[in-house]
mmCIF file of C-alpha atoms in Angstrom:
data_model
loop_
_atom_site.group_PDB
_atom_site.id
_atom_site.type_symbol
_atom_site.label_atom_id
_atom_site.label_comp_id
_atom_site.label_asym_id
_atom_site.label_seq_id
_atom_site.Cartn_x
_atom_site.Cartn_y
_atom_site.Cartn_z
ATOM 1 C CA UNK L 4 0.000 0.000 0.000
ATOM 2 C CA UNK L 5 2.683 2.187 0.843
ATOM 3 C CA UNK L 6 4.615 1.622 -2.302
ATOM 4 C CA UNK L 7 1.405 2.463 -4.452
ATOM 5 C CA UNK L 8 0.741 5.724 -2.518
ATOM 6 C CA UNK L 9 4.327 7.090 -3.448
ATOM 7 C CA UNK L 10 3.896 5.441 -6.966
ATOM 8 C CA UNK L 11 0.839 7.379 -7.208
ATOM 9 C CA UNK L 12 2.701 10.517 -5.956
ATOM 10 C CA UNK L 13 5.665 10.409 -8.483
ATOM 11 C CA UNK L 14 3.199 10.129 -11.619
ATOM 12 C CA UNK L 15 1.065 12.874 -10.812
ATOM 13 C CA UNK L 16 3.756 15.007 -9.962
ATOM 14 C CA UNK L 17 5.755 14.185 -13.364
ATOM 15 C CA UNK L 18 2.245 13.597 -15.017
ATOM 16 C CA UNK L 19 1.331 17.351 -14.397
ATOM 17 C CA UNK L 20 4.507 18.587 -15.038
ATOM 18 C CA UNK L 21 4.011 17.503 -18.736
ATOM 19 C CA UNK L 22 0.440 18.784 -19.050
ATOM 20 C CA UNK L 23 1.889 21.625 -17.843
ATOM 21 C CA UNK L 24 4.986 22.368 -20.233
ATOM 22 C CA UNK L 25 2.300 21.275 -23.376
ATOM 23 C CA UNK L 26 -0.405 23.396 -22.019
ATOM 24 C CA UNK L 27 1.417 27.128 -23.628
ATOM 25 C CA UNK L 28 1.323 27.142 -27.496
ATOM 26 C CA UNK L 29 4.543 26.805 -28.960
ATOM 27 C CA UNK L 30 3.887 30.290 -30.771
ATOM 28 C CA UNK L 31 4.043 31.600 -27.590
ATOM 29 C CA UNK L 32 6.864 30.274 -26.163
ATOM 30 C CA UNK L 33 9.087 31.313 -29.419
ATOM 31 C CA UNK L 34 7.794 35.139 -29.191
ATOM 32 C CA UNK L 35 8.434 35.048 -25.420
ATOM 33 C CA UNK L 36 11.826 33.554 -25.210
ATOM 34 C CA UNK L 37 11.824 32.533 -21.635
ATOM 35 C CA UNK L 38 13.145 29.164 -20.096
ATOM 36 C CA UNK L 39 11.412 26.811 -17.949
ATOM 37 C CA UNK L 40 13.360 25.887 -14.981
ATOM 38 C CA UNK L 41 14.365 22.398 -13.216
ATOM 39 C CA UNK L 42 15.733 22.740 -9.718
ATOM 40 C CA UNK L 43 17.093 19.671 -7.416
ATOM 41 C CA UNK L 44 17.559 20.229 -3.541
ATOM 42 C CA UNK L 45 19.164 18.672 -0.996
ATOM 43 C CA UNK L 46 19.680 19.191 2.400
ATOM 44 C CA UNK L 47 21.529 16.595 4.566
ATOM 45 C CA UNK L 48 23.572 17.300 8.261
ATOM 46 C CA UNK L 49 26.264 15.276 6.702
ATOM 47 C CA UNK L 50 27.556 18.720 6.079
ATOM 48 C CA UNK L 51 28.312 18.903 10.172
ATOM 49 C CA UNK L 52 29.373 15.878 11.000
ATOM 50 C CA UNK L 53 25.804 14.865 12.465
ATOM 51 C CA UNK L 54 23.054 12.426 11.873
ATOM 52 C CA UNK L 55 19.889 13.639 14.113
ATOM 53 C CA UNK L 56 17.131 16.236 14.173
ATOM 54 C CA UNK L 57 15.877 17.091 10.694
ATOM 55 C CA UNK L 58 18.600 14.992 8.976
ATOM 56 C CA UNK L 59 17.766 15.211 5.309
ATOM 57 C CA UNK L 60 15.630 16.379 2.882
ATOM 58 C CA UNK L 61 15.687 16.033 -0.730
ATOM 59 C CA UNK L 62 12.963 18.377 -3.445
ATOM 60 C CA UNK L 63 12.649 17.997 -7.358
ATOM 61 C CA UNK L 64 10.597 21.498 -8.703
ATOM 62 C CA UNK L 65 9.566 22.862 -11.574
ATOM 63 C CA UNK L 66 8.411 25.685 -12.216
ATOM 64 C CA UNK L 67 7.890 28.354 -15.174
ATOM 65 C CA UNK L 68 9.475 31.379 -16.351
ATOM 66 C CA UNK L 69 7.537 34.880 -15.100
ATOM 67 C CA UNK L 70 5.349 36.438 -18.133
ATOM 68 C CA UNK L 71 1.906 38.009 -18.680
ATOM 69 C CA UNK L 72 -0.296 38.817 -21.621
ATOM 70 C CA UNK L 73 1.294 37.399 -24.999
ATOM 71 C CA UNK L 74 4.795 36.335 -23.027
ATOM 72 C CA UNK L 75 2.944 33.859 -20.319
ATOM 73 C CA UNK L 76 4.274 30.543 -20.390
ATOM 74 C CA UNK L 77 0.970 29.707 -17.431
ATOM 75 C CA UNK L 78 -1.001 26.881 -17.419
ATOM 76 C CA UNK L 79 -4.639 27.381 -18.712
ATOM 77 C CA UNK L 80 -5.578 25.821 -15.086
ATOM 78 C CA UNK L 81 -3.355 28.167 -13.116
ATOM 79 C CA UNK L 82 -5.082 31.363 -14.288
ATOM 80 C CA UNK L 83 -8.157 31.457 -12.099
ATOM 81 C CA UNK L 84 -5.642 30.986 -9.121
ATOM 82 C CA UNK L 85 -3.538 34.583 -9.999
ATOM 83 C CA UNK L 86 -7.258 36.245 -10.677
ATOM 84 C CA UNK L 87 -8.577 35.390 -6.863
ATOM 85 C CA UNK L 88 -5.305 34.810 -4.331
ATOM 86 C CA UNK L 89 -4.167 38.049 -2.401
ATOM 87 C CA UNK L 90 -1.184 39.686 -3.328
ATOM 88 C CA UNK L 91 -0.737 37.660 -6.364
ATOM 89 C CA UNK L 92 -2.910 39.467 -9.152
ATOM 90 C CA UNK L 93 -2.680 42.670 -10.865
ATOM 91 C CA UNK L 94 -2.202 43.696 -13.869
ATOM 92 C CA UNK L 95 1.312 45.389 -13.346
ATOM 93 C CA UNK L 96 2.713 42.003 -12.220
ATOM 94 C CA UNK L 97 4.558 38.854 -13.746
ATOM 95 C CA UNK L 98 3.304 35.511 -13.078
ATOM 96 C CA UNK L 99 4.847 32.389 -12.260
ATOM 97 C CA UNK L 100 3.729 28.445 -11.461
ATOM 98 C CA UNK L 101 5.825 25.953 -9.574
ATOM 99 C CA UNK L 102 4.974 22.061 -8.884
ATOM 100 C CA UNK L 103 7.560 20.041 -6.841
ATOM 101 C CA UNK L 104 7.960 16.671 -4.816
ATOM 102 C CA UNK L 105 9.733 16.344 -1.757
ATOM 103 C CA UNK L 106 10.651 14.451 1.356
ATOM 104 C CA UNK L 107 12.055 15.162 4.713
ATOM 105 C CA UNK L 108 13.638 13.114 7.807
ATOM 106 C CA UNK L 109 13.865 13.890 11.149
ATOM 107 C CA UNK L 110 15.029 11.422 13.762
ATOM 108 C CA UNK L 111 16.596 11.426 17.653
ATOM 109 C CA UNK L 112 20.047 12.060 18.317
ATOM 110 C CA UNK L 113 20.244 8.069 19.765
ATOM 111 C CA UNK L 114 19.682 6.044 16.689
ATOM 112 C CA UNK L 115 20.438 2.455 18.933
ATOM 113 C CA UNK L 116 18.100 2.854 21.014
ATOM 114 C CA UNK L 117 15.173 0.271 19.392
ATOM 115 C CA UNK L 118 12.607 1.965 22.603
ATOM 116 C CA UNK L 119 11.267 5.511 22.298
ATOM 117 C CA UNK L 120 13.949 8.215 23.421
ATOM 118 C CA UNK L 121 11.761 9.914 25.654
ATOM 119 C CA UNK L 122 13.466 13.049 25.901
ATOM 120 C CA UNK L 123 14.288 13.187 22.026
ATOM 121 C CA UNK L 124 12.178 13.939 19.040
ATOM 122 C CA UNK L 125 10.257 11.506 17.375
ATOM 123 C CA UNK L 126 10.824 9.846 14.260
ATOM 124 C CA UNK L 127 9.175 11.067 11.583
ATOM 125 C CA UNK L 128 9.147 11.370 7.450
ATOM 126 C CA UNK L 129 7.243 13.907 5.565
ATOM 127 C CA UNK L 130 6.321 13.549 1.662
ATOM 128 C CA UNK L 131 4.448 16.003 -0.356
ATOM 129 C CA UNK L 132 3.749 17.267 -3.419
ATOM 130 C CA UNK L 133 3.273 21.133 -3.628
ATOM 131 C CA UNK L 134 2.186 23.609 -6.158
ATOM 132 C CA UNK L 135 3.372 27.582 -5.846
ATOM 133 C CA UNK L 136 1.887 30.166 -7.405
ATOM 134 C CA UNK L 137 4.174 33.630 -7.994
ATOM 135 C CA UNK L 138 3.906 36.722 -8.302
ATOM 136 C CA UNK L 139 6.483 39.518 -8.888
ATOM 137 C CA UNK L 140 6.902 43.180 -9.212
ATOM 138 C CA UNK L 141 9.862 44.896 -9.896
ATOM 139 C CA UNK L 142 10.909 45.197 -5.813
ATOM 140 C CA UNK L 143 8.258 42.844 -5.056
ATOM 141 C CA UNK L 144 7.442 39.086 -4.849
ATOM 142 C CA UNK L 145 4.603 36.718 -3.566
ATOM 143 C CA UNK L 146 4.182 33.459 -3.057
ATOM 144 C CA UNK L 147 1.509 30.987 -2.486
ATOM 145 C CA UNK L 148 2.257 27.362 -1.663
ATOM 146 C CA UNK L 149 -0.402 24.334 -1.106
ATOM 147 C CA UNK L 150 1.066 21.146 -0.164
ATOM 148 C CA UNK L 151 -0.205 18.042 0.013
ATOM 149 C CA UNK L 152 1.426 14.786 1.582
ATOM 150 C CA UNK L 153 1.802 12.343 4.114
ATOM 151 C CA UNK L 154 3.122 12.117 7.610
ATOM 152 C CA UNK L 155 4.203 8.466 8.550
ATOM 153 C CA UNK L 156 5.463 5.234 7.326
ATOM 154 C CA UNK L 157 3.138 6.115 3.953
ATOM 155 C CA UNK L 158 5.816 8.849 3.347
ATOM 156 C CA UNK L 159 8.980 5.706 2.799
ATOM 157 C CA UNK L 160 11.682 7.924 4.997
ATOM 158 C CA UNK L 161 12.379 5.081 7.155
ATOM 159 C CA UNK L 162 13.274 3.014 3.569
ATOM 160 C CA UNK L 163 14.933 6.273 2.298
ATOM 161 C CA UNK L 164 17.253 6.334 4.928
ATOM 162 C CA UNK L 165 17.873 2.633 5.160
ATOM 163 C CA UNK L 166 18.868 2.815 1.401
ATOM 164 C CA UNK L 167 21.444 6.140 1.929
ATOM 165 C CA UNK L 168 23.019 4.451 4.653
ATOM 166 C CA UNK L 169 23.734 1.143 3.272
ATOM 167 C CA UNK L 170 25.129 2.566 0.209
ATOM 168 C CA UNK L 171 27.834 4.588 2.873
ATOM 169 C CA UNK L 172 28.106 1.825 5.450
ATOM 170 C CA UNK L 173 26.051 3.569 7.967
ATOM 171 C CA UNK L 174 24.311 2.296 10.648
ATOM 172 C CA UNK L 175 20.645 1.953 10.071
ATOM 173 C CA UNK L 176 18.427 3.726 12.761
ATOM 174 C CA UNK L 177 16.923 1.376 15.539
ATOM 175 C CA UNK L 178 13.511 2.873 16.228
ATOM 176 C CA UNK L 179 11.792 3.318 13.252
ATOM 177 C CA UNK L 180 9.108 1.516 14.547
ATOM 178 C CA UNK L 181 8.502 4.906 17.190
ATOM 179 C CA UNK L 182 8.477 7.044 14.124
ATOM 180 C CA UNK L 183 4.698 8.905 13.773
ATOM 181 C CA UNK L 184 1.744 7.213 12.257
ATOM 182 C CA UNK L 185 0.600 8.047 8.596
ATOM 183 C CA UNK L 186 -1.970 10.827 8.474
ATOM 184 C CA UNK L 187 -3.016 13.224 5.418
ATOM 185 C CA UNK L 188 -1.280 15.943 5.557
ATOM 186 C CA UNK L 189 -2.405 19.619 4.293
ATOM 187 C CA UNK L 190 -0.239 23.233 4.283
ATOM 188 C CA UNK L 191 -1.098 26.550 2.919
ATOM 189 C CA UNK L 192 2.007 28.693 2.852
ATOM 190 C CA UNK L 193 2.260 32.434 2.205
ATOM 191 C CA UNK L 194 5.306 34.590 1.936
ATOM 192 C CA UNK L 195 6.575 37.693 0.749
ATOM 193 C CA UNK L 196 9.886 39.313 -0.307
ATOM 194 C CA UNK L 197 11.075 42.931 -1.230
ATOM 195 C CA UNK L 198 14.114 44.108 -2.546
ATOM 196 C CA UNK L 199 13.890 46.961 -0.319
ATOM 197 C CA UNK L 200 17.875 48.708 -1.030
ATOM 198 C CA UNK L 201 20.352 47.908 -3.715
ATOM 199 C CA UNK L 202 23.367 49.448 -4.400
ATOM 200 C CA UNK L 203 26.281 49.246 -6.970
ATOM 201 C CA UNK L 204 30.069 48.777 -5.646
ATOM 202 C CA UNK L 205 32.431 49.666 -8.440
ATOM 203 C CA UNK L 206 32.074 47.732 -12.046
ATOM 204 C CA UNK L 207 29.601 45.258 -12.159
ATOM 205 C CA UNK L 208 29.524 44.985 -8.007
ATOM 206 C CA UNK L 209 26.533 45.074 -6.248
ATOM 207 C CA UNK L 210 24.842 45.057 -2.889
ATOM 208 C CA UNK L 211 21.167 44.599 -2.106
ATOM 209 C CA UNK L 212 18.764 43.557 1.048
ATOM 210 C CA UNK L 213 15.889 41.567 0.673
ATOM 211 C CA UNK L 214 13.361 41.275 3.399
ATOM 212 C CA UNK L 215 10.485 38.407 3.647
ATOM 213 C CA UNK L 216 7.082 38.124 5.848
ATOM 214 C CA UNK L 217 5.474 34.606 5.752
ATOM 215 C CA UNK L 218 3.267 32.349 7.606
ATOM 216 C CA UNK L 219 2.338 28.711 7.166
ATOM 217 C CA UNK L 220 -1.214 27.074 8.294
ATOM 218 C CA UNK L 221 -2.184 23.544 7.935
ATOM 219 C CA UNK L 222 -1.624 20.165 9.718
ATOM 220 C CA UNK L 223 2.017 19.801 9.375
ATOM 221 C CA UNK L 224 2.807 23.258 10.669
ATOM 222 C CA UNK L 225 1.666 26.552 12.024
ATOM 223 C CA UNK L 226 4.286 29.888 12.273
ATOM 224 C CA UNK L 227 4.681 33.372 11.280
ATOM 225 C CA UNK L 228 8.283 34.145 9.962
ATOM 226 C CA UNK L 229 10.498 37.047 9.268
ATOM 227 C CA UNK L 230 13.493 37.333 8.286
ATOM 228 C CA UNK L 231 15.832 39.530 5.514
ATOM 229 C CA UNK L 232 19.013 37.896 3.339
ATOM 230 C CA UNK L 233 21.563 40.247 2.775
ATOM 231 C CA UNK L 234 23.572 39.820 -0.540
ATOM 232 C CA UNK L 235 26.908 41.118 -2.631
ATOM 233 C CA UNK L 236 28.373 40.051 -5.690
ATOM 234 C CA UNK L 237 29.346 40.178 -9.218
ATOM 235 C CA UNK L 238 26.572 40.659 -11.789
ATOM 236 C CA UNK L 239 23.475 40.146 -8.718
ATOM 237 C CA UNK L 240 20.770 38.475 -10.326
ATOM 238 C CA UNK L 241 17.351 40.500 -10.544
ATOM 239 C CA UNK L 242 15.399 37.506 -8.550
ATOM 240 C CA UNK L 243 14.559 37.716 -4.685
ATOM 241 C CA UNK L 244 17.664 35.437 -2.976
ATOM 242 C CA UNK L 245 18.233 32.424 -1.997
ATOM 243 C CA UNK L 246 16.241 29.633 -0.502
ATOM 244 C CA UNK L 247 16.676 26.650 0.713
ATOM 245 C CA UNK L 248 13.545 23.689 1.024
ATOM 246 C CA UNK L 249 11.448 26.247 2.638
ATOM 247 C CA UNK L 250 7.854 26.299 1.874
ATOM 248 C CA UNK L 251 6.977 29.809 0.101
ATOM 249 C CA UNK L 252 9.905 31.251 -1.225
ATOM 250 C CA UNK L 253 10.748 29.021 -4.289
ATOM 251 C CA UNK L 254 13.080 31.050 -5.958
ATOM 252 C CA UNK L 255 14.322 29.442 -9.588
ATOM 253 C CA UNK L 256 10.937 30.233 -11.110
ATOM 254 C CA UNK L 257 13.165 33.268 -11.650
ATOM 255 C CA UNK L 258 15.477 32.706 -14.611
ATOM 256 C CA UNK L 259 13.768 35.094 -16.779
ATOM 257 C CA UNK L 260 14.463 35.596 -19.904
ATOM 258 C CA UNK L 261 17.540 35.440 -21.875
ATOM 259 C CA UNK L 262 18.979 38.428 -20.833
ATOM 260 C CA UNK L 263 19.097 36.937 -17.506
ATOM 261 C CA UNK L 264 20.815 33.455 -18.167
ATOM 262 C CA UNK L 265 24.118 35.626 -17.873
ATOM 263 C CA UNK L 266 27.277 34.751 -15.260
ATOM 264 C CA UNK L 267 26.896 35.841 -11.819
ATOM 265 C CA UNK L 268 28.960 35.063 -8.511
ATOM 266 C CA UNK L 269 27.851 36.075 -5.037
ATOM 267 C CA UNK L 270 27.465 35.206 -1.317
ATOM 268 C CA UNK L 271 24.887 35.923 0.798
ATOM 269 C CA UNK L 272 24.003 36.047 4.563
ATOM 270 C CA UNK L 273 20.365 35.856 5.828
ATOM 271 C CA UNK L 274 18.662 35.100 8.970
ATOM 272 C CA UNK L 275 14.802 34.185 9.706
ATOM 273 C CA UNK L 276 13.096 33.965 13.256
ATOM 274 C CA UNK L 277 9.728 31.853 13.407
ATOM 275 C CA UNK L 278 6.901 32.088 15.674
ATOM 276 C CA UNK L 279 5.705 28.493 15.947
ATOM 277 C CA UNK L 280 1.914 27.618 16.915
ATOM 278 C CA UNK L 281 2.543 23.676 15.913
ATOM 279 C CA UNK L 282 5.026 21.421 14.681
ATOM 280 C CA UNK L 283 3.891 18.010 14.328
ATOM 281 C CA UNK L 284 7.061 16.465 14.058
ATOM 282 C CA UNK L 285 7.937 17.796 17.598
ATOM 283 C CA UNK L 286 3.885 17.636 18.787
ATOM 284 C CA UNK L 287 3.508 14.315 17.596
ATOM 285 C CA UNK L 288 0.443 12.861 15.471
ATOM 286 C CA UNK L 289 -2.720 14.749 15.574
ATOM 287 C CA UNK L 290 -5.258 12.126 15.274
ATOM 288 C CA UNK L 291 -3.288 9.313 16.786
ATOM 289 C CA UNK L 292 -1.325 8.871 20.427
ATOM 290 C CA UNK L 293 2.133 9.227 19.310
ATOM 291 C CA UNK L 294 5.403 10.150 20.910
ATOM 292 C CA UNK L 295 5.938 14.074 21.497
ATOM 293 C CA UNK L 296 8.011 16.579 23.298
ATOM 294 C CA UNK L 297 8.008 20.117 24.338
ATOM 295 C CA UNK L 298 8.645 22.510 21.747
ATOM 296 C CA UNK L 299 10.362 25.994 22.035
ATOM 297 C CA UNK L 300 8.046 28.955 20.591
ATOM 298 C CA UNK L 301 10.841 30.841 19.081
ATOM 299 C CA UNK L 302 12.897 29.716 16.906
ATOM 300 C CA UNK L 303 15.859 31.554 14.600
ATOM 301 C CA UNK L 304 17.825 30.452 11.645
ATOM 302 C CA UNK L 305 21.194 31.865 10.483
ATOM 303 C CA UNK L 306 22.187 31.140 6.492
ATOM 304 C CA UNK L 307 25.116 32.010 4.421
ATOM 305 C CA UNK L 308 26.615 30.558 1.952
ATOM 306 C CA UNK L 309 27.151 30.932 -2.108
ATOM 307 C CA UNK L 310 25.393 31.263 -6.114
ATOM 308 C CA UNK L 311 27.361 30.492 -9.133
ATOM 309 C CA UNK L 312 24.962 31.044 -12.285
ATOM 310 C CA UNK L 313 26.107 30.817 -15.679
ATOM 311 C CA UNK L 314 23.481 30.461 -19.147
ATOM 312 C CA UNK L 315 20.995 28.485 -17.871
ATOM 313 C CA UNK L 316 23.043 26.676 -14.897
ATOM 314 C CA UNK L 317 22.585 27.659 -11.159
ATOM 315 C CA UNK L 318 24.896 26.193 -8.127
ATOM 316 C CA UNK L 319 23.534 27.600 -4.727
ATOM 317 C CA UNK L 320 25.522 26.090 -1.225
ATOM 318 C CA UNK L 321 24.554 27.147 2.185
ATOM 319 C CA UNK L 322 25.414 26.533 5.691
ATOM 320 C CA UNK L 323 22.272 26.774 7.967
ATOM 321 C CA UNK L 324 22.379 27.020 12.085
ATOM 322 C CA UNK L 325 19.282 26.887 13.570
ATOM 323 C CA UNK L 326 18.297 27.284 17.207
ATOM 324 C CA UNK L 327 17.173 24.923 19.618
ATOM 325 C CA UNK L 328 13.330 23.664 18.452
ATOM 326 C CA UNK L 329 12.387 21.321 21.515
ATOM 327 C CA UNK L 330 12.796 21.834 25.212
ATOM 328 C CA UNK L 331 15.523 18.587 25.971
ATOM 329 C CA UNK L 332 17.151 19.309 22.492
ATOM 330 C CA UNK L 333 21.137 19.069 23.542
ATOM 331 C CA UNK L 334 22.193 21.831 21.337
ATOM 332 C CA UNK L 335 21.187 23.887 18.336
ATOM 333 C CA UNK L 336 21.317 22.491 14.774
ATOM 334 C CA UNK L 337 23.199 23.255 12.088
ATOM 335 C CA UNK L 338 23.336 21.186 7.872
ATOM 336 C CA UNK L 339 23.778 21.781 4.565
ATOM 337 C CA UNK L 340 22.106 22.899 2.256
ATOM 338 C CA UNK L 341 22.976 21.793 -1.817
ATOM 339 C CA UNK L 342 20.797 22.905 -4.931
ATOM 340 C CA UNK L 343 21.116 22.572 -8.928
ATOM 341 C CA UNK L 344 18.787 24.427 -11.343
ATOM 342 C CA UNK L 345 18.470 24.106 -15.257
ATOM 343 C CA UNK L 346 16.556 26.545 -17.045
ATOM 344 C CA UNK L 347 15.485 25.190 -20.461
#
């Protein structure tokens, strides 16, 4: 059953993806010139040397170039989305769709222990398919993101990681059968960036600031976030920074056109503080009895890292530290994060 449910979640996702790159006439793709984009992600605390907490996560997304009128590359099915969501209409604005699949692990620090680590996080996988829908302005973007998934054994992170770490030689984890039970899960995400200051440093040197507001409702998770990314480079790319698997600010829907596949290098420093309502991977199921713990009401992340973009090829690496999320947590966090985009 469980191998049918992800089955069932891999062909819709690539089965929509097609519908979607057929659904624009090929007349006007040609007289827009833009590129669609692929973008792999993945996030892993191999990066520091650890192997607990939210321990990997891997997305696949694709999304399409920014256009309106004559130049939109939208599917026919996305349109009465941008004419009723907040923020994202108008006629002043370019418009953007996303779809992606991904899947996320969390586990306890103490991986031998086969009984529940009762002053540890539960085990837990997450697997979802999302769509986005974007909107941006010249100093402006918004995002909407609906994802739908599953919580449990349903969501195959127990045979994910059992894979991973027999192809290294690690040792499998011991109480997979603690991890949460499947249930349905459903997120509406909302967030919102600016490019607020920008300013040129010398030839072709630049430095900008770009704030973000968000929130996130739904059965997986419930938060308001802040935060701004701070950026300076060679030849900055007109797009709204960098982001790693965080629901809401998909960023490679962003490519443009071809005036904007050009080479650019620059690093970047951001930081995001979350109000958090509910976390089920820390509160535990919410229709079953299932292992929780206490979690912390603030939490604050701290990114930096790199982007290397050249044509249609984008490298992004970043080093996140994030602060304590539970109660009995030891210490703070910190992982990797890894992503590879292809417009085309």
């Amino acid at each position: 059953m469980m191998n049918k449910y992800v089955l069932f979640v891999w062909l819709l996702f690539f089965s929509t993806v097609s519908t979607s790159i057929a659904a624009p006439s090929l007349e006007k793709r040609e007289r827009s010139n833009h590129f669609d984009t692929f973008t792999v992600y993945w996030e892993n605390d191999l990066f520091a040397g650890t192997d607990r907490d939210y321990t990997n996560g891997v997305k696949f997304s694709w999304s399409t170039p920014y256009g309106e009128g004559e130049a939109t590359s939208l599917p026919n099915w996305s349109l009465p989305f941008f004419e009723n969501l907040p923020f994202v209409g108008g006629a002043d604005s370019l418009h953007a769709v996303s779809l992606s699949l991904g899947q996320d692990i969390f586990t306890p620090e103490d991986t031998d222990s086969v009984a529940v680590v009762e002053d540890d996080r539960p085990y837990a996988g997450y697997t979802y398919l999302a769509v986005g829908f974007h909107s941006r302005k010249e100093r402006r973007k918004d995002n909407w993101e609906l994802r739908i998934g599953v919580v449990g054994p349903a969501s195959l992170a127990q045979k994910t990681q059992n894979i991973v770490h027999d192809l290294i030689g690690a040792e499998r984890g011991k109480g997979w059968d603690n991890q949460l039970e499947n249930e349905l899960a459903i997120d509406l995400i909302c967030e919102s960036q600016w490019r607020w200051w920008s300013k040129p440093v010398g030839k072709n040197f630049g430095f900008d600031l770009i704030p973000h507001l968000g929130g996130r409702v739904g059965t997986v998770n419930v938060y308001l976030n802040a935060g701004a990314e701070a950026r300076f480079g060679w030849n900055l790319p007109n797009d709204f920074g960098s982001c790693p698997i965080r629901g809401g600010c998909e960023t490679n829907s962003a490519f443009g056109d071809s005036a904007g596949r050009s080479s650019s290098v620059h690093f970047f420093l951001s930081a995001d503080g979350k109000v958090v309502a509910h976390d089920i991977f820390l509160d535990g199921n919410l229709y079953h009895n299932s292992h929780s713990v206490d979690k912390e009401p603030l939490v604050g992340e701290l990114m930096g890292g790199f982007v290397w973009q050249h044509g249609g090829t984008k490298l992004t690496y970043s080093y996140i530290y994030r602060t304590r999320q539970f109660d009995t947590q030891d210490d703070n966090q910190t992982y990797g994060s890894l992503s590879l985009a292809w417009s085309f």
